Amino acid sequence: MASFYGFEPKSRLFLGTAQYPSPAILAEAVKASGVEIVTVSLRREAGEGGAGQAFWSLIRDLGVRVLPNTAGCHGVKEAVTTAQMAREVFGTNWIKLEVIGEDDTLQPDVVGLIEAARILTNDGFEVFPYTTEDLVVGGRLLDAGCEVLMPWGAPIGSGRGLNNVYGLRSMRAHFPGIPLVVDAGIGLPSHAAQAMELGYDAILLNTAVAKAGDPVRMAQAFAQAIEAGRDAFEAQPIEARDMAAPSTPVMGKAFLS
Amino acid sequence: MTLLLNGEPREVAATTLDQALAELGYAGKVVATAVNGDFVPARKRETVTLAEGDRIEVVAPMQGG
């Protein structure tokens, strides 16, 4: 089982907590799918408001690990400060580090990401960087102290699946011992299974479950697909070929023409 | 004095961050704070003296992906 900063979850599905029809459906989706790691965030709270307190109470009752994010941060300083606030509120050194560089695609600003990752790891954080499938950037993130890499499958919330299968396969081959998580862009369980078949260690997704007609059932479907994909990877799939190769033995066939 | 609390002007009698949080209704709540863009850990809130126009950010757990 892959180790994420020393934690070895049985489930390879990491689930976001946003956009569910209700808190109860979120809780049911987490329980029904066996998810052990959920992502959370921080937002402004009014003194008279209690939304954040109620949400935190719900998450604690689930008994899962939380992976706070720096979603929406566009600069190094903003991301680092958000991470510091998240560590205090959530009581964890884990941080899903997002430094957004472009608003249409929410593509990571990988230059800022590397810098923020270095600052945070030096400060004791365990960084899960949301990155692209760029091998050089991946190497720099490891140099900065990251022990996990999270390349995107496609832009956040797009549901497009794996936009660059070649790039993701290359990344898997280039970093054989590093836990790799496809984060973002997954729309269907088949997309998640495909990433697992490539040898990825886990999948992080949110919208595909939360916005499904039946989020609980979709969470279960993803859990099954991810398990199937992992089994397939470990079972060593055959190579594709261009021409047919008969599976039924030709030898001994009756001569009838 | 007037502070900018999460982007909105608010009048407070408090002079330190921990006093301001209590006055603004955050007592006992799970929140993290920043003043003028810099994180202020909970244990240091009582040592941070506020000035007119300071930007206070108060955040709490929220859903995220």
XYZ file of C-alpha atoms in Angstrom:
322
model
C 0.000 0.000 0.000
C 1.263 3.471 -0.842
C 2.332 5.637 2.061
C 1.346 9.281 2.175
C 3.735 10.839 4.667
C 3.553 7.659 6.723
C -0.191 7.132 6.437
C -1.319 4.077 4.495
C -5.027 4.354 3.703
C -6.898 1.252 2.643
C -8.962 3.348 0.246
C -7.230 4.930 -2.730
C -10.079 7.401 -3.214
C -9.568 10.851 -1.692
C -12.761 12.860 -1.719
C -13.502 16.573 -1.743
C -16.245 17.853 0.540
C -17.701 20.717 -1.535
C -20.886 21.054 -3.609
C -22.950 18.190 -2.123
C -26.722 18.615 -1.987
C -26.536 18.445 1.825
C -24.093 17.728 4.659
C -25.915 14.451 5.291
C -25.319 13.287 1.713
C -21.634 14.212 1.992
C -21.357 12.163 5.167
C -23.151 9.221 3.597
C -20.946 9.352 0.486
C -17.808 9.237 2.622
C -19.086 6.325 4.701
C -20.497 4.326 1.800
C -17.281 4.534 -0.232
C -14.861 3.781 2.610
C -12.957 7.041 2.012
C -10.343 7.798 4.675
C -8.985 11.143 3.422
C -11.149 14.171 2.616
C -10.138 17.622 1.464
C -11.340 20.717 3.284
C -10.808 24.432 3.014
C -10.934 27.719 4.905
C -13.227 30.635 4.261
C -14.157 33.853 6.006
C -16.531 33.384 8.917
C -18.694 36.081 10.509
C -18.746 36.368 14.285
C -22.468 35.701 14.382
C -22.235 32.909 11.778
C -21.738 29.259 12.568
C -21.482 27.504 9.202
C -17.809 26.700 9.605
C -18.259 25.365 13.119
C -21.100 23.068 12.048
C -19.119 21.789 9.072
C -16.063 21.067 11.196
C -18.203 19.177 13.679
C -19.608 17.031 10.847
C -16.133 16.218 9.495
C -14.737 15.319 12.926
C -17.624 12.944 13.493
C -16.682 11.075 10.301
C -13.352 10.064 11.831
C -11.401 10.610 8.591
C -8.111 12.356 7.917
C -8.424 15.879 6.578
C -6.280 17.325 3.824
C -6.752 21.111 3.921
C -6.262 22.965 0.651
C -5.122 26.410 -0.393
C -7.762 26.603 -3.116
C -8.148 29.942 -4.814
C -4.708 31.210 -3.825
C -2.909 32.958 -6.674
C 0.369 33.888 -5.009
C 3.066 32.336 -2.846
C 2.450 34.586 0.162
C -1.300 34.003 0.080
C -0.867 30.231 -0.199
C 1.696 30.079 2.611
C -0.453 32.193 4.941
C -3.513 30.062 4.138
C -1.519 26.916 4.881
C -0.424 28.326 8.227
C -4.011 29.144 9.140
C -5.152 25.691 8.016
C -2.538 23.950 10.161
C -3.799 25.725 13.240
C -7.501 25.211 12.567
C -7.354 21.597 11.397
C -4.464 20.425 13.575
C -2.547 18.736 10.760
C 0.742 19.332 8.941
C -0.846 18.094 5.719
C -1.582 20.684 3.069
C -2.885 20.310 -0.452
C -0.927 23.139 -2.001
C -2.641 24.995 -4.822
C -1.111 28.090 -6.365
C -3.335 28.985 -9.275
C -1.740 30.644 -12.270
C -4.527 30.949 -14.827
C -8.226 31.464 -14.259
C -9.814 29.730 -17.262
C -8.069 26.420 -16.662
C -7.120 26.856 -12.980
C -3.724 25.629 -14.114
C -1.126 25.624 -11.344
C 1.485 28.374 -11.306
C 4.266 25.828 -11.041
C 6.974 28.421 -10.365
C 5.063 29.771 -7.382
C 4.144 26.231 -6.380
C 7.774 25.153 -6.076
C 8.647 28.219 -4.042
C 5.670 27.812 -1.708
C 6.393 24.088 -1.324
C 9.950 24.854 -0.227
C 8.835 27.435 2.318
C 6.185 25.126 3.748
C 8.316 21.966 3.963
C 11.027 23.983 5.727
C 8.325 25.003 8.198
C 7.345 21.406 8.946
C 4.431 20.987 6.548
C 3.793 17.781 4.613
C 2.912 19.112 1.183
C 0.628 17.501 -1.398
C 1.309 19.748 -4.405
C -1.395 20.174 -7.040
C 0.774 20.268 -10.146
C 0.864 19.460 -13.845
C 2.339 16.333 -15.430
C 5.594 18.221 -16.138
C 8.500 15.945 -15.174
C 10.957 18.761 -14.484
C 8.503 20.517 -12.188
C 7.854 17.199 -10.452
C 11.570 16.804 -9.817
C 11.830 20.333 -8.443
C 8.917 19.690 -6.097
C 10.673 16.610 -4.758
C 13.861 18.683 -4.352
C 11.766 21.182 -2.381
C 10.843 18.424 0.060
C 7.531 17.074 -1.281
C 7.073 13.322 -0.846
C 3.868 13.099 -2.901
C 2.992 14.557 -6.318
C -0.553 15.299 -7.482
C -0.717 15.981 -11.233
C -3.978 17.113 -12.734
C -5.986 14.829 -14.986
C -7.779 17.816 -16.554
C -8.848 21.278 -15.332
C -10.630 21.293 -11.971
C -14.329 20.545 -12.276
C -14.156 19.862 -16.025
C -14.896 16.131 -15.847
C -12.810 15.543 -18.961
C -10.780 12.656 -17.584
C -7.116 12.200 -18.413
C -6.186 14.909 -20.925
C -2.605 13.730 -21.342
C -2.322 9.984 -20.874
C 1.170 9.961 -22.356
C 2.320 12.629 -19.892
C 0.812 10.828 -16.916
C 2.328 7.507 -18.006
C 5.706 9.197 -18.369
C 5.371 10.676 -14.911
C 4.619 7.266 -13.427
C 7.679 5.798 -15.121
C 9.884 8.741 -14.143
C 9.030 8.675 -10.427
C 8.616 4.959 -9.676
C 8.918 5.201 -5.906
C 6.930 8.384 -5.327
C 3.241 8.266 -4.363
C 1.362 9.832 -7.275
C -2.241 11.008 -7.087
C -4.311 12.160 -10.045
C -6.047 15.238 -8.731
C -8.791 17.066 -10.619
C -10.615 16.703 -13.907
C -12.012 13.223 -13.328
C -15.612 12.854 -14.518
C -16.337 9.144 -14.606
C -15.270 6.025 -12.728
C -13.702 4.789 -15.987
C -11.353 7.821 -15.918
C -10.292 6.909 -12.407
C -9.821 3.267 -13.358
C -7.649 4.341 -16.295
C -5.370 6.346 -13.997
C -5.098 3.428 -11.604
C -4.277 1.076 -14.492
C -1.363 3.400 -15.308
C -0.046 2.708 -11.815
C -1.201 5.814 -9.986
C -1.505 5.364 -6.253
C -4.733 7.241 -5.616
C -7.346 9.566 -7.082
C -8.534 12.847 -5.620
C -11.876 14.085 -6.891
C -14.856 16.080 -5.795
C -17.229 17.422 -8.443
C -17.799 14.072 -10.197
C -19.300 12.682 -6.994
C -20.830 15.778 -5.427
C -22.694 16.913 -8.551
C -23.839 13.440 -9.647
C -27.564 12.759 -9.493
C -26.893 10.272 -6.690
C -23.621 11.235 -5.000
C -23.610 8.293 -2.598
C -23.957 5.736 -5.352
C -21.382 7.549 -7.495
C -18.899 7.549 -4.605
C -19.337 3.796 -4.361
C -18.906 3.447 -8.119
C -15.631 5.372 -7.960
C -14.408 3.264 -5.058
C -15.082 0.086 -7.042
C -13.483 1.441 -10.226
C -10.377 2.543 -8.365
C -10.041 -0.851 -6.735
C -10.513 -2.585 -10.100
C -7.967 -0.313 -11.757
C -5.411 -0.976 -9.061
C -5.968 -4.725 -9.275
C -5.501 -4.512 -13.038
C -2.219 -2.627 -12.659
C -0.901 -5.168 -10.165
C -2.029 -8.014 -12.434
C 0.195 -6.619 -15.250
C -2.025 -5.889 -18.269
C -1.165 -7.150 -21.755
C 0.307 -4.813 -24.342
C -2.061 -3.570 -27.061
C -1.269 -4.697 -30.628
C -2.482 -3.599 -34.055
C -3.548 -6.913 -35.593
C -5.740 -9.755 -34.379
C -4.223 -12.711 -32.589
C -6.641 -15.632 -32.233
C -7.315 -16.559 -28.659
C -8.841 -19.925 -29.550
C -6.118 -22.426 -30.512
C -5.866 -22.976 -34.279
C -4.155 -26.354 -33.904
C -6.595 -29.274 -34.055
C -9.413 -27.374 -35.716
C -11.584 -29.662 -37.864
C -11.006 -29.349 -41.599
C -14.560 -28.845 -42.932
C -14.375 -26.843 -46.169
C -11.297 52.419 16.157
C -12.377 51.069 12.818
C -11.015 47.743 11.586
C -11.600 45.958 8.310
C -13.004 42.599 9.403
C -13.107 40.208 6.456
C -13.306 43.226 4.191
C -16.090 45.031 6.094
C -15.523 48.081 8.333
C -16.299 47.378 12.010
C -16.030 49.606 15.071
C -14.352 48.058 18.107
C -13.294 49.238 21.544
C -10.649 46.498 21.710
C -6.948 47.251 21.451
C -5.591 43.717 20.964
C -6.554 40.985 18.533
C -7.870 38.576 21.155
C -10.072 41.321 22.631
C -11.372 42.238 19.175
C -12.259 38.614 18.428
C -14.224 38.332 21.675
C -15.989 41.634 20.996
C -16.892 40.574 17.455
C -18.487 37.286 18.522
C -15.724 34.751 17.893
C -15.216 33.615 21.498
C -14.922 29.825 21.668
C -15.024 29.367 17.906
C -12.556 27.397 15.797
C -11.028 30.124 13.664
C -7.639 31.213 12.367
C -6.553 34.811 12.032
C -4.347 37.054 9.959
C -3.603 40.749 10.406
C -2.633 42.770 7.346
C -1.926 39.567 5.442
C 0.255 37.909 8.072
C -0.843 34.820 10.004
C -1.268 35.379 13.734
C -1.265 32.124 15.750
C -3.917 31.828 18.449
C -1.327 31.906 21.221
C -0.039 35.285 20.026
C -3.370 37.063 19.601
C -3.165 38.756 22.975
C 0.223 40.252 22.083
C -0.922 41.820 18.805
C -1.906 45.457 19.260
C -4.306 46.737 16.631
C -4.215 50.065 14.839
C -6.833 52.071 12.965
C -7.602 50.504 9.587
C -5.928 47.148 10.265
C -7.158 44.381 7.993
C -8.295 41.387 10.047
C -9.068 38.093 8.346
C -10.960 35.471 10.342
C -11.446 32.100 8.671
C -13.106 28.863 9.678
C -13.366 25.319 8.267
C -15.306 25.122 5.033
C -16.076 22.580 2.331
C -13.265 22.172 -0.186
C -12.053 20.076 -3.055
